[in-house]
Amino acid sequence: MADRALLRTGALVGLLFMTQSLVGQVAVRVQSSQWEEFPLVKKIGLYQTPLVSRAWLDRDMPKLAELEARSMRYEMACGKDDLYGQPCVLGTAEKPSYSLGDIDYLLTQAQKNCPVLVISHGYTPTILQSRPTEWSGFMDPPTSLDTWATINERFAQEWKNKNYTNSYVEVWNEPDLTDGFFTGTVDDYLNIYEAAAPAVRKGYADIKVGGPSGAFSGWHQSLVDRVKAKNLPLDFLSGHAYGPDYAWQLDAMRNALTRLGRNEAEMLLTEYSPYAPADYQKDGPVEHAEAAMTFFNALPGMLERTDLTHVNWAQYIDPGFYVGDKLGLIDCESGSRKALFNAFKLYGMMPADRCKMTIVDGSVKGMASASADCVAAVMWNTASDEQQLTLTLDEIPFTKGTLEVYHIDEGHNSWYETKKGTLVASRSELVDVADGTIHVEDVVRSRGVCFVRIVADGASDLFPQVKFCKIIRTHQWFPKRTNTASYALFDPKTWTVRLSSNKEASGRALVGIEVQNLPRILNVQGLTNTSVRRRNLNSTLNIRLDYQNKEGEYAKSVLYHGGVYTASRSSLLPWGTKRVPDEVVEVEDLNNFFIDVSAYKPADASGRVLISFEMEAVGTGVKQNFQLTRGSATVVEEVPDAMSGDGCAHPEVIYNLSGQRISCPERGINIIRHPDGSVRKVRVLR
């Protein structure tokens, strides 16, 4: 069937469709300049099993570059010695040895495109099995918890040596699935966790450790109670869900984390598929085009739970050693990209900042997002009837762009039906949008997806990687675990932080990023949906740097704000120095300034800095974005009649013409006082 017509203000810009009977009609309007909850952040990552071969990894790991996934989970499967990377623990219980090369290869390949790794430490290595000659021996509790702890410490040291930063370790995999992965009791698992978690922390202090990676929800509370009783490390709870409903698992983890009382603790859904086992078999729905629709249909509930930091979709490559299971994004036999892969790719092609979408009539659902260079909308049809689509993209922020239309349905971009896996646009052409509006007439086919995107003429890489330092780990803050709470989201690829007060007038959105090897100058660019005003003494919008000394303690801090800050505020930072800032700098424009990282750095600084972004008590519905990039060298010219002294020392204090102390020279006139008492005036040209 020919593609439907693309119309802009009555002018034909596409090919006309052949006439056919259409059952439903739907009108969709996107208002690109109006931000809405919740952002389309790329927290939907992937899960890879050890049911692969090295040849498949070589063939398919490079395809991760096509997706905007931020995390990859890998299940090590110790003790299942017939699988990839096993046996990785050799020797004896008294003197274990290790062979981690294959696992390191997989993790290193994954990390090239997925900066966050989730590594499952399980199961019982053969040297600790009570039934080493039986295949199911891996399911038994280890015969020596001391050796189990030693093994976990050694694994963690390996991850540290391989520079797997900003990552997670799960202790075991689905121990509550006692007929599949564990023969012990809940107390047996708690003993396993109690031995492993401190050992992981000892081996790699910066990696996050948690569990129980539950198939069900009954063991979360038991783990929390043991952690509280023994004061054990627990940076996150993790669980799994298969089938369309995942809320039960997330609600159970939320309740357990609330009881834990650690606001930094995270929630991870480390295995998820909307299909139950009966539907992810060979030739089942998961292989068909409709899997793309099911993918998009699952996203809104995940996005609105902003305390859900990562989701790992099951699975990346088909688990080929189990011939019946075909729930991967990639067909294991041919390496072909399935419809589900292409749905992931389309989602990655959407900007993160969600904008207003209004849908009138029909069975179509959708989401839209926009940036300065791109407006995108995805619509999916949950019904068995085709829906004729009239789409209006309004308030487009550029005057000319390339309009692209993609479909995923039985006739398009679904390998199972068409044997063509590579994503191909139905239409792509340059169009004029001088009035900021374009109209598209198309169709969303039965249980299919229609994706429309317009990209500004001349725009190239829409989501470039920003890399200027080493990210050690992130610090989250969840004082309220609800869908209406304030939140802070950090994207490690683009170095973008998104703060929102959501529905909390006095809520606190806070995130910290612990880093090493910062450049001297950081460029800060921001964007907000409204003016930010002070409502009470705790009201603030700020960026703060805490500096670690060579003894490993955070000893000094500086806070930058644009006018919304009170020195007497009672809210303290839960990390860093955990006290009021040592220095406070008010900048003229918090959405456009430079930070001189060296300006307040203590003499005994270790090189590690904790950068925090905070918004508190600013009213409901306030959204603020910040992006950090490496700052360029400042170009100055002297103002000769204002110089005194020899002017040869390094600057100590910098002021603008209003007499305000600033961190580094800003565009315009700056007054610089040197340690020798000399003062000079410079004009910053750029």
XYZ file of C-alpha atoms in Angstrom:
686
model
C 0.000 0.000 0.000
C 1.314 3.456 -0.843
C 1.980 5.815 2.097
C -0.643 8.332 3.073
C -0.448 11.931 2.056
C 1.635 14.405 4.026
C -0.061 17.785 4.036
C 1.111 21.148 5.288
C -1.409 23.999 5.432
C -3.215 22.519 2.502
C -0.120 22.057 0.332
C 0.762 18.547 -0.809
C 4.215 17.479 0.370
C 3.902 13.697 0.102
C 2.352 11.003 -2.022
C -1.398 10.454 -1.987
C -2.659 7.182 -0.625
C -4.779 4.757 -2.493
C -8.360 4.936 -1.301
C -9.432 2.248 1.117
C -12.032 1.753 3.802
C -10.864 3.096 7.171
C -12.622 2.190 10.378
C -11.507 4.962 12.730
C -10.208 8.492 12.685
C -7.995 10.296 15.176
C -6.794 13.881 15.392
C -3.537 14.621 17.202
C -2.041 18.016 18.008
C 1.470 18.587 19.338
C 2.374 21.936 20.942
C 6.146 21.875 20.823
C 6.862 24.784 23.140
C 4.792 23.517 26.065
C 6.666 21.153 28.356
C 4.729 18.367 30.008
C 5.387 15.593 32.485
C 7.157 13.242 32.296
C 10.411 13.540 30.290
C 11.215 10.827 27.758
C 14.507 10.019 29.454
C 16.419 7.038 28.137
C 16.282 4.954 31.307
C 14.948 1.938 29.415
C 18.057 -0.186 29.093
C 18.670 -3.802 28.137
C 19.256 -7.192 29.719
C 21.650 -9.725 28.226
C 21.720 -13.330 29.383
C 24.755 -15.639 29.224
C 22.833 -17.742 26.678
C 24.973 -16.337 23.855
C 28.181 -17.060 21.995
C 31.225 -14.878 21.353
C 30.338 -14.848 17.650
C 26.910 -13.428 18.411
C 28.426 -10.748 20.652
C 30.876 -9.732 17.923
C 28.001 -9.540 15.468
C 25.413 -7.761 17.623
C 27.100 -5.642 20.310
C 28.025 -2.924 17.770
C 24.301 -2.516 17.049
C 23.912 -0.978 20.514
C 25.253 2.217 18.938
C 21.925 2.552 17.101
C 19.996 2.676 20.367
C 20.005 5.328 23.071
C 20.020 2.798 25.909
C 21.832 3.981 29.031
C 22.199 0.684 30.918
C 22.955 -2.975 30.284
C 22.330 -5.755 32.777
C 24.311 -8.970 32.619
C 23.647 -12.150 34.577
C 26.955 -13.905 35.235
C 25.420 -17.357 35.927
C 28.274 -18.737 38.014
C 28.053 -22.488 38.417
C 26.245 -22.998 35.096
C 29.472 -24.060 33.479
C 28.053 -24.725 30.017
C 27.151 -21.058 29.455
C 29.106 -18.088 28.101
C 31.917 -16.925 30.370
C 31.724 -19.950 32.641
C 33.340 -21.360 34.630
C 34.734 -18.042 35.840
C 35.636 -19.320 39.317
C 38.129 -22.177 39.386
C 40.481 -23.733 41.923
C 39.132 -24.918 45.257
C 36.952 -23.550 48.033
C 40.128 -22.963 50.048
C 41.970 -21.284 47.164
C 39.707 -20.003 44.377
C 41.119 -18.735 41.110
C 39.426 -16.711 38.395
C 38.906 -16.568 34.641
C 36.934 -13.405 33.874
C 38.179 -12.579 30.376
C 34.997 -13.515 28.499
C 32.762 -11.659 30.938
C 35.021 -8.609 30.803
C 34.807 -8.691 27.023
C 31.014 -8.618 27.062
C 30.838 -5.864 29.696
C 33.455 -3.742 27.934
C 31.627 -4.014 24.626
C 28.339 -3.109 26.296
C 29.811 -0.137 28.146
C 30.890 1.493 24.886
C 27.249 2.446 24.300
C 25.561 1.751 27.648
C 27.480 3.773 30.268
C 25.754 2.088 33.228
C 26.280 -1.629 33.923
C 24.133 -3.801 36.185
C 26.037 -6.996 37.012
C 24.267 -9.906 38.682
C 26.567 -11.862 41.032
C 25.079 -15.328 41.026
C 24.853 -18.273 41.342
C 26.907 -20.721 43.427
C 30.256 -21.444 41.709
C 30.982 -25.118 41.184
C 33.727 -25.118 43.837
C 31.096 -24.160 46.457
C 28.309 -26.468 45.334
C 26.994 -29.222 47.570
C 26.051 -31.188 44.408
C 28.856 -30.320 41.967
C 28.158 -33.260 39.664
C 24.522 -32.313 39.134
C 23.523 -29.551 36.671
C 21.146 -27.976 39.213
C 23.875 -27.679 41.835
C 24.231 -23.955 41.068
C 20.868 -23.407 42.785
C 22.035 -24.543 46.226
C 23.351 -22.084 48.832
C 27.165 -21.890 48.864
C 28.871 -24.381 51.156
C 31.147 -21.631 52.510
C 29.882 -18.104 53.015
C 33.410 -16.931 53.770
C 34.621 -18.095 50.363
C 31.456 -16.672 48.774
C 32.380 -13.304 50.299
C 35.951 -13.609 48.997
C 34.665 -14.333 45.491
C 32.356 -11.304 45.556
C 35.169 -9.073 46.727
C 37.365 -10.327 43.892
C 34.600 -9.720 41.339
C 34.182 -6.163 42.609
C 37.918 -5.549 42.395
C 37.772 -6.690 38.779
C 34.984 -4.219 37.986
C 37.008 -1.460 39.613
C 40.153 -2.374 37.684
C 38.171 -2.436 34.433
C 36.770 1.027 35.170
C 33.106 0.005 35.227
C 32.073 3.252 36.891
C 28.600 4.457 37.867
C 27.382 0.860 37.933
C 25.493 -1.662 40.070
C 25.960 -5.159 41.512
C 22.983 -7.385 42.263
C 23.455 -10.196 44.748
C 21.997 -13.290 43.048
C 19.213 -13.499 40.482
C 15.612 -14.415 41.370
C 16.353 -16.293 44.598
C 12.615 -16.337 45.300
C 12.050 -18.468 42.168
C 12.888 -21.576 44.140
C 12.162 -24.018 41.339
C 14.450 -22.217 38.917
C 17.391 -20.417 40.520
C 17.588 -21.173 44.256
C 16.796 -24.120 46.490
C 17.320 -22.286 49.775
C 14.978 -20.366 52.044
C 14.602 -16.639 52.417
C 16.943 -16.801 55.430
C 19.515 -18.617 53.299
C 19.362 -15.776 50.781
C 19.653 -13.136 53.490
C 22.802 -14.866 54.735
C 24.155 -14.867 51.173
C 23.431 -11.141 50.883
C 24.898 -10.405 54.302
C 28.159 -12.064 53.252
C 28.311 -10.580 49.757
C 27.254 -6.934 50.130
C 30.046 -5.795 52.500
C 32.536 -7.767 50.412
C 31.445 -5.974 47.238
C 31.753 -2.648 49.029
C 35.242 -3.607 50.247
C 36.342 -4.555 46.749
C 34.903 -1.466 45.042
C 33.692 1.273 47.371
C 32.034 3.290 44.613
C 29.885 0.583 43.022
C 26.275 0.286 44.162
C 25.151 -2.995 45.682
C 21.650 -4.328 46.220
C 19.109 -7.064 45.528
C 17.151 -9.279 45.730
C 16.498 -9.247 41.966
C 13.190 -10.843 42.816
C 10.888 -12.690 40.450
C 8.143 -11.914 42.943
C 7.720 -9.230 45.589
C 7.666 -11.156 48.865
C 11.360 -10.955 49.769
C 11.914 -7.177 49.505
C 10.738 -6.488 53.027
C 12.753 -9.365 54.465
C 15.898 -7.987 52.847
C 15.200 -4.492 54.152
C 14.671 -5.815 57.687
C 17.988 -7.723 57.623
C 19.807 -4.694 56.193
C 18.446 -2.461 58.954
C 19.175 -4.986 61.689
C 22.802 -5.532 60.584
C 23.435 -2.058 59.076
C 24.394 -3.610 55.753
C 24.998 -1.780 52.467
C 21.854 -1.513 50.330
C 21.958 1.067 47.549
C 18.923 -0.260 45.676
C 16.158 -2.811 45.544
C 15.622 -4.679 42.296
C 12.838 -6.833 40.934
C 11.475 -8.384 37.746
C 8.127 -8.424 35.978
C 6.845 -10.331 32.948
C 3.464 -9.514 31.459
C 1.690 -6.201 30.889
C 1.351 -5.361 34.610
C 4.521 -4.309 36.421
C 2.981 -1.914 38.963
C 2.736 -4.631 41.629
C 6.499 -5.085 41.652
C 7.280 -1.367 41.738
C 4.719 -0.702 44.470
C 6.208 -3.466 46.613
C 9.710 -2.031 46.214
C 8.462 1.476 47.003
C 6.833 0.268 50.206
C 9.958 -1.601 51.285
C 12.237 1.355 50.513
C 9.979 3.688 52.466
C 10.360 1.368 55.447
C 14.132 1.252 54.892
C 14.273 5.013 55.407
C 17.315 5.679 53.217
C 16.341 8.438 50.810
C 19.310 7.719 48.530
C 18.270 4.096 47.900
C 17.088 3.436 44.356
C 14.561 1.164 42.671
C 15.515 -0.880 39.586
C 13.385 -3.101 37.365
C 16.236 -5.256 36.103
C 14.148 -7.615 33.960
C 10.973 -6.611 32.196
C 8.967 -7.880 29.253
C 5.287 -7.127 28.603
C 4.883 -10.730 27.482
C 4.246 -13.726 29.690
C 6.154 -16.955 28.880
C 3.389 -18.300 26.646
C 3.717 -15.235 24.394
C 7.494 -15.016 24.068
C 7.962 -18.382 22.446
C 9.127 -18.826 18.870
C 6.557 -17.361 16.429
C 4.729 -15.735 19.348
C 3.534 -12.105 19.582
C 6.915 -10.925 20.865
C 8.423 -11.657 17.438
C 5.691 -9.866 15.499
C 5.278 -6.222 14.551
C 2.863 -5.681 17.435
C 5.790 -5.945 19.875
C 6.671 -2.348 18.919
C 3.210 -1.160 19.957
C 3.492 -3.123 23.199
C 6.871 -1.502 23.912
C 5.520 2.018 23.603
C 2.394 1.136 25.549
C 4.532 0.108 28.536
C 6.597 3.312 28.675
C 4.272 5.948 30.205
C 3.898 4.123 33.516
C 7.662 3.678 33.775
C 8.378 7.311 32.963
C 5.933 8.677 35.537
C 7.713 6.729 38.279
C 10.700 9.035 38.477
C 12.114 7.070 41.434
C 12.542 4.111 39.058
C 16.079 4.831 37.931
C 16.669 1.987 35.454
C 14.640 -0.587 33.523
C 16.384 -3.477 31.755
C 14.265 -4.845 28.943
C 14.332 -8.594 28.521
C 16.216 -9.246 26.340
C 18.841 -7.925 23.924
C 19.892 -11.023 21.918
C 17.552 -14.019 21.874
C 18.527 -16.646 24.462
C 19.505 -19.011 21.718
C 20.361 -22.026 23.816
C 16.697 -22.218 24.793
C 15.268 -22.565 21.323
C 11.703 -21.881 22.439
C 12.382 -18.422 23.924
C 12.499 -15.632 21.338
C 11.983 -12.476 23.386
C 15.130 -10.671 22.232
C 15.420 -7.469 20.222
C 17.776 -9.331 17.889
C 17.157 -12.705 16.303
C 19.967 -14.929 17.544
C 20.163 -17.065 14.425
C 20.355 -14.352 11.779
C 21.365 -11.278 13.763
C 18.361 -9.439 12.298
C 16.803 -6.476 14.051
C 13.251 -7.264 15.089
C 10.322 -4.854 15.319
C 11.132 -4.438 19.008
C 14.661 -3.275 18.154
C 13.240 -0.682 15.786
C 10.803 0.538 18.441
C 13.763 1.069 20.787
C 15.532 2.948 18.027
C 12.574 5.248 17.381
C 12.313 6.052 21.075
C 16.007 6.920 21.062
C 15.376 9.317 18.176
C 13.021 11.417 20.309
C 14.265 14.400 22.342
C 13.952 13.897 26.085
C 11.839 16.953 26.877
C 8.221 15.925 26.546
C 5.740 18.401 25.127
C 1.987 18.660 25.065
C 0.072 16.191 22.901
C -3.714 16.282 22.559
C -5.493 13.229 21.099
C -9.112 13.425 19.997
C -11.087 10.209 19.440
C -9.812 6.876 18.182
C -7.894 4.091 19.891
C -4.527 5.739 19.369
C -2.164 6.656 22.193
C 0.956 8.735 21.884
C 3.793 10.868 23.212
C 5.640 13.860 21.807
C 8.858 15.690 22.590
C 10.852 18.620 21.283
C 14.209 20.359 21.347
C 15.636 23.386 19.554
C 16.398 21.209 16.507
C 13.747 18.507 16.537
C 10.057 17.808 17.142
C 8.944 14.170 17.315
C 5.661 12.342 17.880
C 4.953 8.643 18.218
C 1.441 7.189 17.995
C 0.491 3.569 18.566
C -2.762 1.776 17.900
C -3.852 -0.719 20.566
C -6.904 -1.826 18.585
C -7.339 -4.204 15.671
C -8.793 -1.468 13.431
C -6.770 0.984 11.365
C -6.919 4.606 12.448
C -6.719 7.458 9.976
C -4.432 10.043 11.502
C -4.498 13.809 11.202
C -1.413 15.137 12.986
C -0.645 18.807 13.572
C 2.797 19.830 14.788
C 2.581 23.361 16.191
C 5.090 25.896 17.523
C 8.023 24.343 15.659
C 11.129 26.351 16.686
C 12.754 26.497 13.231
C 11.673 27.487 9.721
C 12.854 24.591 7.543
C 13.490 20.951 8.239
C 13.457 17.352 7.097
C 10.151 15.604 7.700
C 10.437 11.866 8.386
C 7.660 9.302 8.757
C 8.227 5.733 9.958
C 5.840 2.834 10.453
C 6.215 -0.417 12.334
C 3.447 -2.818 11.398
C 2.976 -6.020 9.437
C 4.157 -4.323 6.253
C 6.936 -2.103 7.595
C 10.105 -2.487 9.652
C 9.235 -5.854 11.176
C 11.678 -8.630 10.380
C 9.279 -11.435 11.284
C 6.716 -10.411 8.636
C 8.890 -8.754 5.998
C 12.342 -10.319 6.538
C 13.672 -6.755 6.431
C 14.969 -5.612 9.802
C 16.784 -2.337 9.111
C 14.650 0.675 10.037
C 13.595 2.567 6.888
C 11.512 5.737 6.678
C 8.292 5.689 4.662
C 8.861 9.335 3.766
C 11.747 11.771 4.142
C 11.749 15.227 2.547
C 12.715 18.837 3.154
C 9.745 21.044 4.031
C 9.132 24.700 4.830
C 7.702 25.487 8.272
C 8.009 29.259 8.253
C 4.725 29.646 10.142
C 5.749 27.061 12.735
C 3.076 24.515 11.799
C 2.879 21.390 9.687
C -0.007 18.995 9.077
C 0.462 15.303 8.365
C -2.201 12.924 7.059
C -1.283 9.293 7.649
C -2.521 6.035 9.133
C -1.762 4.017 12.257
C -2.365 0.440 11.275
C -3.786 -2.338 13.428
C -1.590 -2.790 16.522
C 1.043 -0.735 14.768
C 3.170 2.349 15.303
C 3.457 5.610 13.358
C 6.403 7.875 14.117
C 6.734 11.420 12.752
C 9.773 13.620 13.238
C 10.934 16.925 11.813
C 14.598 17.865 12.161
C 15.917 21.372 11.579
C 17.741 21.845 8.305
C 21.465 21.609 8.944
C 21.172 19.844 12.299
C 23.522 16.871 12.563
C 24.018 14.896 15.774
C 20.893 15.622 17.804
C 22.088 13.890 20.980
C 25.886 14.197 21.010
C 27.847 12.559 23.767
C 29.291 15.051 26.228
C 32.434 13.774 27.889
C 34.745 15.962 29.923
C 35.425 13.931 33.071
C 35.116 10.502 34.681
C 31.721 9.858 36.291
C 32.249 7.822 39.467
C 28.655 7.418 40.630
C 25.391 9.294 40.983
C 23.593 10.189 44.209
C 19.792 10.138 44.107
C 17.352 11.636 46.623
C 13.821 10.316 47.101
C 12.228 11.773 50.253
C 8.822 10.937 48.775
C 8.334 7.917 46.533
C 5.217 8.954 44.624
C 4.348 9.917 41.059
C 3.576 13.480 42.192
C 6.881 14.119 43.998
C 9.579 16.530 42.892
C 12.384 14.818 41.026
C 15.845 15.188 39.513
C 17.014 13.144 36.516
C 20.569 12.920 35.192
C 21.581 11.711 31.729
C 25.227 10.543 31.798
C 25.559 10.641 28.011
C 24.456 14.230 27.384
C 25.390 15.541 30.837
C 21.901 16.987 31.219
C 20.053 17.337 34.517
C 16.281 17.753 34.569
C 14.702 19.159 37.727
C 10.961 19.371 38.297
C 8.818 20.399 41.242
C 6.013 18.336 39.689
C 2.976 18.717 41.971
C 4.908 19.614 45.121
C 4.968 23.331 45.925
C 7.605 22.854 48.631
C 9.248 19.729 47.260
C 12.967 19.171 46.818
C 14.507 17.968 43.554
C 18.117 16.938 44.116
C 20.783 14.866 42.390
C 24.555 14.621 42.806
C 27.187 13.405 40.353
C 30.537 12.331 41.774
C 33.325 12.884 39.244
C 37.069 12.975 38.734
C 39.367 14.922 36.428
C 37.200 17.954 35.769
C 38.522 20.566 33.346
C 39.301 23.938 34.837
C 36.304 25.643 33.224
C 32.755 24.289 32.994
C 30.131 25.888 30.790
C 26.605 25.885 32.253
C 23.607 26.246 29.961
C 20.085 26.084 31.345
C 16.471 26.307 30.324
C 13.351 26.767 32.425
C 9.637 26.789 31.705
C 8.863 29.722 34.015
C 10.500 32.251 36.287
C 11.771 30.737 39.527
C 10.874 32.712 42.645
C 11.533 32.457 46.357
C 8.546 31.160 48.365
C 10.121 30.570 51.779
C 13.511 30.376 53.495
C 14.306 27.014 51.901
C 13.520 28.129 48.357
C 16.472 27.656 46.043
C 17.723 26.802 42.591
C 21.438 26.159 42.688
C 24.480 24.214 41.507
C 27.012 23.219 44.138
C 30.534 21.800 43.990
C 31.960 19.847 46.942
C 35.720 19.178 46.852
C 37.303 16.047 48.301
C 40.707 16.280 49.982
C 43.534 13.769 49.779
C 42.322 12.062 52.956
C 39.142 11.104 51.091
C 36.892 13.542 52.950
C 34.732 16.252 51.420
C 36.156 19.357 53.017
C 35.070 22.431 51.057
C 32.130 23.539 48.915
C 30.922 26.413 46.775
C 27.316 27.076 45.748
C 26.214 29.037 42.680
C 22.738 30.550 42.429
C 20.931 33.150 40.377
C 19.109 34.959 43.182
C 16.915 32.232 44.652
C 18.842 31.333 47.791
C 18.816 32.247 51.475
C 21.849 31.676 53.669
C 19.646 30.710 56.623
C 17.863 27.866 54.813
C 17.609 24.713 56.916
C 17.958 22.090 54.167
C 21.433 20.565 54.209
C 23.009 18.517 51.472
C 22.884 14.790 52.373
C 26.287 14.156 50.765
C 29.540 16.045 50.236
C 30.467 18.075 53.328
C 26.854 17.725 54.599
C 26.929 21.294 55.874
C 26.160 24.777 54.605
C 28.376 25.839 51.693
C 31.690 27.452 52.512
C 31.307 29.911 49.643
C 28.161 31.260 47.971
C 28.357 32.939 44.576
C 25.425 34.741 42.962
C 25.669 34.827 39.171
C 23.808 37.138 36.864
C 22.239 34.351 34.811
C 22.161 30.796 36.195
C 21.150 29.585 32.726
C 24.324 30.903 31.106
C 27.564 31.142 33.052
C 30.981 29.562 33.564
C 32.345 27.769 36.608
C 36.046 28.041 37.324
C 36.554 24.707 39.075
C 39.951 25.789 40.390
C 38.723 29.046 41.923
C 37.652 27.494 45.243
C 39.554 24.213 45.091
C 41.428 23.515 48.345
C 45.187 23.108 48.203
C 44.967 19.440 49.200
C 42.205 18.544 46.719
C 42.209 14.917 45.547
C 40.685 15.665 42.148
C 37.291 14.205 43.052
C 34.348 16.625 43.034
C 30.664 16.093 43.799
C 28.434 18.303 41.617
C 24.897 18.742 42.961
C 21.855 20.267 41.298
C 19.047 21.363 43.590
C 15.627 22.985 43.344
C 13.402 23.356 46.394
C 10.191 25.139 47.392
C 9.608 27.027 44.133
C 5.935 26.141 43.578
C 4.286 23.483 41.461
C 4.943 22.811 37.796
C 8.429 24.357 37.653
C 10.866 22.573 35.311
C 14.542 23.407 34.941
C 17.204 21.852 32.720
C 20.965 22.226 33.084
C 23.658 20.959 30.747
C 27.362 21.039 31.565
C 30.077 21.040 28.923
C 33.777 21.712 28.854
C 34.362 25.470 28.902
C 36.603 27.096 26.334
C 39.497 29.380 27.095
C 38.494 32.931 27.942
C 39.762 35.631 25.563
C 40.406 38.946 27.273
C 41.839 42.354 26.529
C 43.300 44.680 29.124
C 41.700 48.007 30.030
C 44.984 49.932 30.563
C 43.794 52.902 32.615
C 42.473 50.634 35.361
C 45.654 48.682 36.132
C 47.726 49.002 39.284
C 50.599 46.897 40.604
C 52.519 44.589 38.305
C 49.472 42.445 37.498
C 51.617 39.376 37.152
C 50.186 37.143 39.907
C 47.439 34.622 39.417
C 43.975 36.059 40.175
C 42.582 35.495 43.645
C 39.245 37.338 43.602
C 37.103 38.420 40.638
C 34.260 40.955 40.689
C 31.830 42.211 38.106
C 31.012 45.900 37.687
C 28.198 45.571 40.236
C 30.728 44.601 42.862
C 29.547 41.003 43.038
C 32.154 38.325 43.523
C 32.124 35.855 40.631
C 33.913 32.547 40.065
C 35.621 33.388 36.799
C 35.662 36.232 34.276
C 32.345 36.856 32.541
C 31.666 38.562 29.234
C 32.146 42.319 29.660
C 34.207 44.217 32.248
C 35.729 42.253 35.167
C 37.782 43.519 38.118
C 40.545 41.130 39.195
C 42.368 41.465 42.525
C 45.638 39.502 42.810
C 47.303 38.130 45.969
C 49.949 40.859 45.849
C 47.225 43.514 46.155
C 47.350 44.549 42.545
C 44.079 45.238 40.739
C 43.413 45.169 37.036
C 40.407 45.513 34.839
C 39.847 43.162 31.885
C 37.183 43.003 29.233
C 36.104 39.469 28.292
C 35.459 39.322 24.567
C 34.026 35.776 24.524
